[in-house]
Short mmCIF file of C-alpha atoms and ligand atoms in Angstrom, two decimals:
data_model
loop_
_atom_site.label_atom_id
_atom_site.label_comp_id
_atom_site.label_asym_id
_atom_site.label_seq_id
_atom_site.Cartn_x
_atom_site.Cartn_y
_atom_site.Cartn_z
CA MET A 1 26.74 7.95 -13.05
CA PRO A 2 23.02 7.47 -13.94
CA ASP A 3 20.78 5.45 -11.61
CA THR A 4 20.06 2.18 -13.44
CA SER A 5 18.23 0.37 -10.63
CA PHE A 6 14.95 0.57 -12.59
CA LEU A 7 16.39 -1.94 -15.06
CA ASP A 8 15.81 -4.63 -12.40
CA TRP A 9 12.04 -4.08 -12.76
CA PRO A 10 10.17 -7.00 -14.34
CA PHE A 11 9.40 -5.03 -17.52
CA PHE A 12 12.86 -5.73 -18.94
CA ASP A 13 14.70 -8.77 -20.30
CA THR A 14 18.44 -9.40 -20.65
CA ASP A 15 18.56 -7.78 -24.10
CA HIS A 16 17.07 -4.56 -22.68
CA ARG A 17 19.68 -4.44 -19.92
CA ARG A 18 22.45 -5.00 -22.45
CA LEU A 19 21.01 -2.29 -24.74
CA ALA A 20 20.76 0.18 -21.82
CA ALA A 21 24.45 -0.30 -20.99
CA GLU A 22 25.48 -0.15 -24.66
CA ILE A 23 23.60 3.06 -25.52
CA ASP A 24 24.80 4.69 -22.29
CA ARG A 25 28.46 3.93 -23.19
CA TRP A 26 27.96 5.08 -26.79
CA VAL A 27 26.30 8.37 -25.83
CA ALA A 28 29.14 9.14 -23.40
CA GLN A 29 31.78 8.41 -26.05
CA THR A 30 30.14 9.73 -29.22
CA ILE A 31 27.38 12.23 -28.44
CA ALA A 32 28.54 13.96 -25.25
CA PRO A 33 31.76 15.34 -26.78
CA ILE A 34 29.93 16.97 -29.72
CA ALA A 35 26.56 17.81 -28.19
CA SER A 36 26.97 21.41 -27.14
CA SER A 37 29.15 22.42 -30.07
CA THR A 38 26.87 21.16 -32.85
CA GLU A 39 23.28 21.73 -31.83
CA HIS A 40 22.91 25.47 -31.74
CA ASP A 41 24.88 26.46 -34.82
CA ASP A 42 22.92 24.65 -37.48
CA VAL A 43 20.02 22.49 -36.33
CA GLU A 44 19.60 20.81 -39.71
CA ALA A 45 23.26 19.81 -40.01
CA ALA A 46 23.19 18.52 -36.42
CA ALA A 47 20.06 16.44 -37.14
CA VAL A 48 21.62 14.89 -40.26
CA ARG A 49 24.84 14.20 -38.37
CA TYR A 50 23.06 12.59 -35.42
CA ALA A 51 20.91 10.42 -37.69
CA GLY A 52 24.06 9.28 -39.53
CA LEU A 53 25.87 8.44 -36.28
CA LEU A 54 22.85 6.57 -34.90
CA GLY A 55 22.61 4.64 -38.16
CA GLU A 56 26.32 3.74 -38.23
CA ALA A 57 26.19 2.55 -34.63
CA GLY A 58 23.18 0.34 -35.42
CA PHE A 59 20.72 1.96 -32.99
CA LEU A 60 18.25 2.90 -35.75
CA ARG A 61 17.78 -0.82 -36.35
CA TYR A 62 15.59 -0.74 -33.23
CA ALA A 63 13.20 1.60 -35.10
CA ILE A 64 12.30 -0.92 -37.83
CA PRO A 65 11.23 -4.61 -37.93
CA LYS A 66 13.75 -7.45 -38.34
CA ALA A 67 12.60 -8.46 -41.85
CA TYR A 68 13.85 -5.08 -43.16
CA GLY A 69 17.15 -4.89 -41.30
CA GLY A 70 15.87 -4.30 -37.78
CA LEU A 71 16.72 -6.23 -34.63
CA ARG A 72 13.36 -7.48 -33.38
CA ASP A 73 10.39 -8.97 -35.25
CA THR A 74 8.20 -5.98 -34.42
CA LEU A 75 8.97 -2.51 -33.06
CA ASP A 76 10.04 -3.02 -29.44
CA VAL A 77 8.71 -0.04 -27.51
CA ARG A 78 10.87 -0.72 -24.44
CA SER A 79 14.02 -0.53 -26.58
CA LEU A 80 12.82 2.70 -28.23
CA CYS A 81 12.12 4.18 -24.79
CA LEU A 82 15.49 3.15 -23.36
CA ILE A 83 17.29 4.71 -26.32
CA ARG A 84 15.31 7.97 -26.18
CA GLU A 85 15.71 8.23 -22.43
CA THR A 86 19.48 7.87 -22.68
CA LEU A 87 19.91 10.22 -25.65
CA ALA A 88 17.77 12.93 -24.00
CA ARG A 89 19.92 12.91 -20.87
CA THR A 90 22.73 14.32 -23.01
CA SER A 91 21.20 15.90 -26.12
CA GLY A 92 17.63 16.79 -27.02
CA ALA A 93 18.67 17.16 -30.66
CA ALA A 94 20.13 13.64 -30.82
CA ASP A 95 16.92 12.35 -29.24
CA VAL A 96 14.80 14.13 -31.87
CA ALA A 97 16.96 12.68 -34.67
CA PHE A 98 16.33 9.16 -33.34
CA ALA A 99 12.63 9.77 -32.61
CA MET A 100 11.89 11.12 -36.07
CA GLN A 101 13.46 8.14 -37.86
CA GLY A 102 11.03 6.01 -35.86
CA LEU A 103 7.94 8.22 -36.13
CA GLY A 104 8.53 8.96 -39.82
CA SER A 105 8.81 5.26 -40.67
CA GLY A 106 6.49 3.76 -38.02
CA SER A 107 3.40 4.03 -40.24
CA ILE A 108 5.30 2.25 -43.03
CA SER A 109 6.36 -0.55 -40.64
CA LEU A 110 2.80 -0.95 -39.38
CA PHE A 111 0.71 -0.39 -42.53
CA GLY A 112 2.99 -0.36 -45.59
CA GLY A 113 2.80 -2.98 -48.31
CA GLU A 114 5.82 -5.23 -48.83
CA GLU A 115 7.23 -3.08 -51.63
CA LEU A 116 7.08 0.13 -49.59
CA LYS A 117 8.67 -1.54 -46.59
CA ARG A 118 11.55 -2.91 -48.67
CA ARG A 119 12.05 0.45 -50.40
CA TYR A 120 12.09 2.71 -47.32
CA LEU A 121 12.83 0.87 -44.09
CA PRO A 122 16.43 -0.32 -44.67
CA LYS A 123 17.37 3.21 -45.78
CA VAL A 124 15.80 4.71 -42.66
CA ALA A 125 17.84 2.29 -40.51
CA SER A 126 21.05 3.43 -42.23
CA GLY A 127 20.49 6.99 -40.97
CA LYS A 128 21.33 8.35 -44.41
CA HIS A 129 17.68 8.64 -45.47
CA ILE A 130 15.78 11.05 -43.21
CA ALA A 131 12.11 10.40 -42.35
CA ALA A 132 9.25 12.73 -41.39
CA PHE A 133 5.61 12.55 -40.29
CA ALA A 134 3.28 15.26 -41.63
CA MET A 135 -0.06 15.49 -39.88
CA THR A 136 -0.42 18.99 -38.34
CA GLU A 137 -1.94 21.86 -40.32
CA SER A 138 -2.00 25.58 -39.63
CA SER A 139 -5.74 25.46 -38.86
CA GLY A 140 -4.98 23.28 -35.82
CA GLY A 141 -2.94 20.25 -34.83
CA SER A 142 -5.01 18.86 -31.98
CA ASP A 143 -8.11 18.13 -34.06
CA VAL A 144 -6.69 15.56 -36.47
CA ALA A 145 -10.09 14.68 -37.88
CA SER A 146 -10.29 18.21 -39.34
CA VAL A 147 -7.26 17.75 -41.67
CA ALA A 148 -8.01 19.84 -44.78
CA THR A 149 -5.18 18.87 -47.17
CA THR A 150 -6.90 16.95 -49.95
CA ALA A 151 -5.86 13.91 -51.99
CA ARG A 152 -7.94 13.66 -55.17
CA GLU A 153 -7.97 10.41 -57.15
CA ASP A 154 -6.68 10.86 -60.69
CA GLY A 155 -6.07 7.69 -62.72
CA SER A 156 -3.26 5.71 -61.12
CA ALA A 157 -2.42 8.51 -58.69
CA TYR A 158 -3.68 10.82 -55.95
CA VAL A 159 -3.11 14.56 -56.29
CA LEU A 160 -2.36 16.36 -53.01
CA ASP A 161 -3.22 20.03 -52.40
CA GLY A 162 -2.90 21.93 -49.12
CA GLY A 163 -0.29 22.47 -46.45
CA LYS A 164 1.28 21.12 -43.27
CA THR A 165 3.10 23.00 -40.54
CA PHE A 166 5.31 22.24 -37.53
CA ILE A 167 6.74 19.28 -39.41
CA SER A 168 9.95 18.01 -37.84
CA ASN A 169 12.73 17.41 -40.39
CA ALA A 170 10.99 19.62 -43.01
CA GLY A 171 13.69 20.46 -45.51
CA ILE A 172 16.08 17.63 -44.61
CA ALA A 173 13.66 14.69 -44.92
CA HIS A 174 13.86 12.34 -47.89
CA HIS A 175 10.24 11.27 -47.43
CA TYR A 176 7.16 12.46 -45.54
CA VAL A 177 4.28 10.30 -44.29
CA VAL A 178 1.39 12.63 -45.17
CA PHE A 179 -2.22 12.54 -43.92
CA ALA A 180 -4.74 13.93 -46.40
CA ARG A 181 -8.47 13.99 -46.98
CA THR A 182 -9.81 11.54 -49.57
CA SER A 183 -13.50 12.06 -48.69
CA ASP A 184 -15.72 14.31 -46.56
CA ASN A 185 -16.34 11.56 -44.05
CA GLY A 186 -14.62 13.22 -41.02
CA ALA A 187 -11.97 11.02 -39.38
CA LYS A 188 -12.94 8.18 -41.74
CA GLY A 189 -12.22 10.38 -44.77
CA LEU A 190 -8.44 10.57 -44.22
CA SER A 191 -5.79 8.48 -45.98
CA ALA A 192 -2.02 8.25 -45.45
CA PHE A 193 0.66 8.42 -48.17
CA VAL A 194 4.45 8.20 -48.35
CA VAL A 195 5.56 11.23 -50.35
CA ASP A 196 9.17 11.50 -51.53
CA ALA A 197 10.66 14.90 -50.76
CA ASP A 198 11.59 15.50 -54.39
CA THR A 199 8.04 14.92 -55.69
CA LYS A 200 6.93 17.73 -57.98
CA GLY A 201 4.42 20.01 -56.26
CA LEU A 202 5.87 19.54 -52.74
CA THR A 203 7.83 22.51 -51.35
CA VAL A 204 9.17 23.59 -47.99
CA THR A 205 7.86 27.12 -47.59
CA GLU A 206 9.15 28.08 -44.13
CA LYS A 207 11.70 27.06 -41.52
CA ILE A 208 10.54 27.62 -37.92
CA ASP A 209 12.96 28.61 -35.17
CA LEU A 210 12.11 27.00 -31.80
CA LEU A 211 13.11 27.56 -28.18
CA ALA A 212 15.42 24.51 -28.34
CA PRO A 213 17.30 23.16 -31.38
CA HIS A 214 14.85 21.29 -33.62
CA PRO A 215 14.68 21.17 -37.43
CA ILE A 216 11.07 22.02 -38.25
CA GLY A 217 9.07 23.83 -40.92
CA THR A 218 6.06 24.21 -43.16
CA LEU A 219 5.18 22.25 -46.32
CA ALA A 220 2.97 23.17 -49.27
CA PHE A 221 1.33 20.68 -51.64
CA ASP A 222 0.31 22.11 -54.98
CA GLY A 223 -0.90 19.50 -57.46
CA CYS A 224 1.52 17.01 -55.88
CA ARG A 225 1.01 13.70 -57.70
CA VAL A 226 1.62 10.53 -55.71
CA SER A 227 1.15 7.05 -57.14
CA LYS A 228 -1.59 4.90 -55.58
CA GLY A 229 1.08 2.42 -54.49
CA GLN A 230 2.33 5.02 -51.96
CA MET A 231 -0.82 4.71 -49.83
CA LEU A 232 -0.41 3.27 -46.31
CA GLY A 233 -3.26 1.03 -45.20
CA LYS A 234 -6.51 1.25 -47.12
CA LEU A 235 -8.43 4.20 -48.50
CA GLY A 236 -10.01 6.06 -45.56
CA GLU A 237 -7.74 4.43 -42.96
CA GLY A 238 -5.45 7.44 -42.46
CA PHE A 239 -6.79 8.32 -39.01
CA LYS A 240 -6.28 4.73 -37.88
CA VAL A 241 -2.75 4.70 -39.37
CA GLY A 242 -1.86 7.91 -37.55
CA MET A 243 -3.33 6.94 -34.19
CA ALA A 244 -1.81 3.42 -34.21
CA THR A 245 1.59 4.97 -34.97
CA LEU A 246 1.19 7.52 -32.18
CA ASP A 247 0.13 4.70 -29.85
CA ILE A 248 3.68 3.36 -30.14
CA PHE A 249 5.58 6.63 -30.14
CA ARG A 250 3.67 8.51 -27.41
CA SER A 251 5.28 6.38 -24.70
CA THR A 252 8.67 7.22 -26.19
CA VAL A 253 7.95 10.97 -25.85
CA GLY A 254 7.43 10.25 -22.16
CA ALA A 255 10.78 8.43 -22.17
CA ALA A 256 12.57 11.46 -23.62
CA ALA A 257 11.00 13.59 -20.88
CA LEU A 258 12.19 11.03 -18.34
CA GLY A 259 15.72 11.37 -19.70
CA PHE A 260 15.59 15.15 -19.21
CA ALA A 261 14.21 14.67 -15.68
CA ARG A 262 16.85 12.11 -14.68
CA ARG A 263 19.60 14.43 -15.86
CA ALA A 264 18.02 17.34 -13.96
CA LEU A 265 17.93 15.29 -10.74
CA ASP A 266 21.59 14.24 -11.21
CA GLU A 267 22.57 17.88 -11.69
CA ALA A 268 20.52 18.96 -8.65
CA LEU A 269 22.04 16.25 -6.43
CA SER A 270 25.52 17.21 -7.47
CA GLN A 271 24.89 20.94 -6.97
CA GLY A 272 23.08 20.39 -3.66
CA ASP A 273 25.96 18.33 -2.29
CA HIS A 274 28.58 20.98 -3.12
CA ARG A 275 26.99 24.39 -2.72
CA GLU A 276 27.02 25.90 0.76
CA ALA A 277 24.60 28.47 2.16
CA PHE A 278 24.07 29.62 5.75
CA GLY A 279 27.09 27.53 6.78
CA GLN A 280 25.96 24.12 5.49
CA ILE A 281 25.57 22.29 2.19
CA LEU A 282 22.27 22.84 0.41
CA SER A 283 21.17 19.20 0.44
CA GLU A 284 21.15 19.19 4.25
CA PHE A 285 18.30 21.72 4.28
CA GLN A 286 14.97 19.94 4.64
CA LEU A 287 13.27 22.29 2.17
CA VAL A 288 15.84 21.22 -0.45
CA GLN A 289 15.36 17.57 0.51
CA ASP A 290 11.62 18.03 -0.03
CA LYS A 291 12.40 19.10 -3.60
CA LEU A 292 14.80 16.17 -4.14
CA ALA A 293 12.25 13.68 -2.79
CA THR A 294 9.46 15.08 -4.98
CA MET A 295 11.74 14.94 -8.03
CA ALA A 296 12.66 11.30 -7.31
CA ILE A 297 8.99 10.34 -6.85
CA ASP A 298 8.02 12.06 -10.14
CA ILE A 299 10.84 10.22 -11.92
CA ASP A 300 9.97 6.76 -10.62
CA ALA A 301 6.25 7.30 -11.27
CA SER A 302 7.04 8.43 -14.84
CA ALA A 303 9.21 5.38 -15.45
CA LEU A 304 6.46 3.09 -14.15
CA PHE A 305 3.87 4.65 -16.47
CA ILE A 306 6.20 4.55 -19.48
CA TYR A 307 7.51 1.03 -19.11
CA ARG A 308 4.04 -0.32 -18.23
CA ALA A 309 2.70 1.03 -21.54
CA ALA A 310 5.77 -0.18 -23.44
CA TRP A 311 5.70 -3.64 -21.86
CA LEU A 312 1.97 -4.03 -22.55
CA LYS A 313 2.46 -3.14 -26.21
CA ASP A 314 5.52 -5.38 -26.59
CA THR A 315 3.78 -8.35 -25.02
CA GLY A 316 0.88 -8.29 -27.44
CA ALA A 317 -1.71 -5.64 -26.51
CA ALA A 318 -3.39 -4.55 -29.77
CA ARG A 319 -3.73 -0.92 -28.60
CA VAL A 320 -2.38 0.87 -25.53
CA THR A 321 -4.14 4.18 -26.12
CA ARG A 322 -4.99 4.81 -22.47
CA GLU A 323 -1.65 3.65 -21.05
CA ALA A 324 0.46 5.51 -23.66
CA SER A 325 -1.51 8.72 -23.10
CA MET A 326 -1.07 8.40 -19.33
CA ALA A 327 2.68 7.81 -19.81
CA LYS A 328 3.08 10.80 -22.09
CA TYR A 329 0.92 13.09 -19.98
CA PHE A 330 2.45 12.21 -16.63
CA ALA A 331 6.10 12.01 -17.70
CA THR A 332 6.14 15.26 -19.70
CA GLU A 333 4.33 17.25 -17.01
CA ALA A 334 6.53 15.71 -14.30
CA ALA A 335 9.73 16.43 -16.23
CA GLN A 336 8.79 20.10 -16.45
CA ARG A 337 8.39 20.19 -12.63
CA VAL A 338 11.64 18.28 -12.07
CA VAL A 339 13.67 20.53 -14.37
CA ASP A 340 12.20 23.63 -12.75
CA ALA A 341 13.10 22.35 -9.27
CA ALA A 342 16.65 21.59 -10.45
CA GLN A 343 16.96 25.15 -11.70
CA GLN A 344 15.76 26.49 -8.36
CA ILE A 345 18.40 24.45 -6.53
CA HIS A 346 21.05 25.88 -8.88
CA GLY A 347 20.01 29.47 -8.11
CA GLY A 348 21.43 31.98 -10.60
CA ARG A 349 23.67 29.32 -12.15
CA GLY A 350 20.57 27.49 -13.33
CA ILE A 351 19.68 30.12 -15.86
CA VAL A 352 23.15 30.78 -17.26
CA VAL A 353 23.13 30.01 -20.98
CA GLY A 354 25.11 26.85 -21.64
CA SER A 355 24.55 25.20 -18.26
CA ALA A 356 23.00 21.73 -18.29
CA VAL A 357 19.83 22.76 -16.46
CA GLU A 358 19.34 25.78 -18.71
CA ARG A 359 19.47 23.43 -21.74
CA LEU A 360 16.97 21.08 -20.08
CA TYR A 361 14.60 23.96 -19.32
CA ARG A 362 14.40 24.88 -23.00
CA GLU A 363 14.30 21.31 -24.28
CA VAL A 364 11.61 19.92 -22.01
CA ARG A 365 8.87 22.39 -22.97
CA ALA A 366 7.93 21.14 -26.44
CA LEU A 367 7.21 17.63 -25.20
CA ARG A 368 4.00 18.80 -23.49
CA ILE A 369 2.77 19.95 -26.91
CA TYR A 370 3.91 17.64 -29.71
CA GLU A 371 2.29 14.26 -30.48
CA GLY A 372 -0.78 15.49 -28.63
CA ALA A 373 -0.72 18.32 -26.09
CA SER A 374 -1.29 17.47 -22.42
CA ASP A 375 -4.89 18.69 -22.61
CA ILE A 376 -5.53 16.30 -25.50
CA GLN A 377 -3.94 13.39 -23.59
CA LYS A 378 -6.41 14.05 -20.78
CA LEU A 379 -9.31 13.99 -23.26
CA VAL A 380 -8.02 10.70 -24.69
CA ILE A 381 -7.68 9.18 -21.20
CA ALA A 382 -11.15 10.39 -20.24
CA SER A 383 -12.66 8.93 -23.43
CA GLN A 384 -10.97 5.57 -22.70
CA VAL A 385 -12.16 5.58 -19.10
CA LEU A 386 -15.69 6.46 -20.24
CA LYS A 387 -15.55 3.77 -22.91
CA SER A 388 -14.61 1.11 -20.34
CA HIS A 389 -17.41 2.28 -18.09
CA ARG A 390 -19.98 2.38 -20.91
CA ASP A 391 -18.87 -1.04 -22.19
CA ALA A 392 -19.33 -2.39 -18.69
CA VAL A 393 -22.85 -1.00 -18.40
CA GLY A 394 -23.80 -1.70 -22.02
CA GLN A 395 -23.61 1.81 -23.54
CA SER A 396 -21.18 2.95 -26.29
CA ASP A 397 -20.06 5.87 -28.48
CA PRO A 398 -16.92 7.48 -27.02
CA THR A 399 -15.73 10.48 -29.01
CA LEU A 400 -12.85 10.08 -31.48
CA LEU A 401 -9.97 12.21 -30.29
CA GLY A 402 -6.93 13.54 -32.05
CA ASN A 403 -3.23 14.29 -32.15
C1 FAD B 501 8.71 20.62 -31.38
C2 FAD B 501 7.51 20.21 -32.16
C3 FAD B 501 7.61 19.22 -33.12
C4 FAD B 501 6.50 18.85 -33.88
N1 FAD B 501 6.64 17.90 -34.85
C5 FAD B 501 5.57 17.54 -35.59
C6 FAD B 501 5.70 16.59 -36.64
O1 FAD B 501 6.79 16.09 -36.92
N2 FAD B 501 4.58 16.29 -37.36
C7 FAD B 501 3.36 16.83 -37.11
O2 FAD B 501 2.41 16.47 -37.79
N3 FAD B 501 3.21 17.75 -36.13
C8 FAD B 501 4.28 18.12 -35.36
N4 FAD B 501 4.15 19.06 -34.38
C9 FAD B 501 2.86 19.69 -34.17
C10 FAD B 501 2.16 19.25 -32.90
O3 FAD B 501 1.73 17.92 -33.00
C11 FAD B 501 1.05 20.24 -32.63
O4 FAD B 501 1.67 21.47 -32.28
C12 FAD B 501 0.12 19.78 -31.53
O5 FAD B 501 -0.62 18.66 -31.93
C13 FAD B 501 -0.84 20.90 -31.11
O6 FAD B 501 -1.45 21.47 -32.23
P1 FAD B 501 -1.45 23.07 -32.42
O7 FAD B 501 -0.07 23.57 -32.18
O8 FAD B 501 -2.07 23.36 -33.70
O9 FAD B 501 -2.31 23.60 -31.24
P2 FAD B 501 -3.91 23.73 -31.22
O10 FAD B 501 -4.53 22.49 -31.74
O11 FAD B 501 -4.28 25.04 -31.82
O12 FAD B 501 -4.13 23.79 -29.67
C14 FAD B 501 -3.68 24.89 -28.90
C15 FAD B 501 -3.88 24.59 -27.43
O13 FAD B 501 -5.24 24.34 -27.19
C16 FAD B 501 -5.40 23.12 -26.50
N5 FAD B 501 -6.61 22.45 -26.97
C17 FAD B 501 -6.94 22.15 -28.24
N6 FAD B 501 -8.12 21.50 -28.26
C18 FAD B 501 -8.52 21.40 -26.97
C19 FAD B 501 -9.65 20.83 -26.33
N7 FAD B 501 -10.59 20.18 -27.03
N8 FAD B 501 -9.75 20.92 -24.99
C20 FAD B 501 -8.79 21.54 -24.26
N9 FAD B 501 -7.69 22.09 -24.80
C21 FAD B 501 -7.56 22.01 -26.13
C22 FAD B 501 -4.19 22.30 -26.85
O14 FAD B 501 -3.94 21.39 -25.85
C23 FAD B 501 -3.12 23.35 -26.97
O15 FAD B 501 -2.53 23.56 -25.71
C24 FAD B 501 5.26 19.47 -33.63
C25 FAD B 501 5.15 20.49 -32.66
C26 FAD B 501 6.26 20.86 -31.94
C27 FAD B 501 6.12 21.94 -30.91
#
């Protein structure tokens, strides 16, 4: 039984508590019975299946605004976090399916014109139309301002040439939100476009096999013609579109890590209370209790960072760059420590393929890399701290930092 005492914290309202109970029940009934049997065989089929189930159950409605079939007027970050946290406790693949519907449509919700919103968002909420977010390139994902894929104006269209890699849902997505260069003006020379997967000139050139189940691959754009109406935000606003979208979803990456960590602690508590060594149960040894205490502290601290950032965003903060980066950095690093400690408490059983902690060990790793590696989160936090300091003393010019 998961510990739900954090739901009494002041960050949550009655709807959040109801959602937490509802998603917990649904995951136990619908996802848990199929999780281990679907994920490893065919990651793409599992992703499509999970998106469909999440859509049917109505949970994807939390990923889009009310006017387009969603449940709240704007994206509610606390709801997104609660859903990711709960899915991740049972299945990393189901969590990714949910996260990508949000990330791959978030820029449309935030910056799309009315026509684009009406065309894409209700389909995304159904779970039958798969979304993707294409920013990273082979020359480097951290330095977003260096994106080299170009979008050249040609009459009523832009023509995209270049490539993207490590794109989640490549090959199963129905649309990609693509960041491309429309001028040489560094970060201010990027623009964002919604590109339908069947657009001529767009191909999936490679599928990438990861440590944990995750549909992901490489895209090529070769004279790919996209109408001007597919642009998100204004010309040259692509960097802003990307960063504002990540501002929302970075806290949710922390929430997925928190889900992995909570599950790891549950597994460790259960193992520690049953396994005997040297004539007593493991959890009576003070060295094991030290691990359990450190895990619990990491978990509560992660939850505080995550739900602070989410609450701030939901209650009207324009940007939560610093808080979301702190949440992502702390929770993903902490989850890695918590999962490792749980494995240690399990001894040899912790690395047997198919055990819960073995799954967590593989699944937790990517979260310290995607949507901005931990090193990049630290640079973002430092630039925000410096900015506050310089604003206070009347200086300016913090560096623009990336993915
Ligand atoms: C599972 C998974 C899913 C992903 N899904 C998507 C997706 O859907 N869409 C998408 O666009 N991208 C996606 N990515 C790509 C991801 O965002 C990038 O991998 C990430 O931004 C890092 O870029 P990179 O791999 O090119 O590493 P690099 O940028 O080459 O960096 C390599 C290492 O160097 C460090 N580093 C870089 N610059 C600095 C610096 N200035 N100071 C200190 N250290 C630094 C980084 O922290 C990193 O550890 C995904 C990646 C993974 C693993």
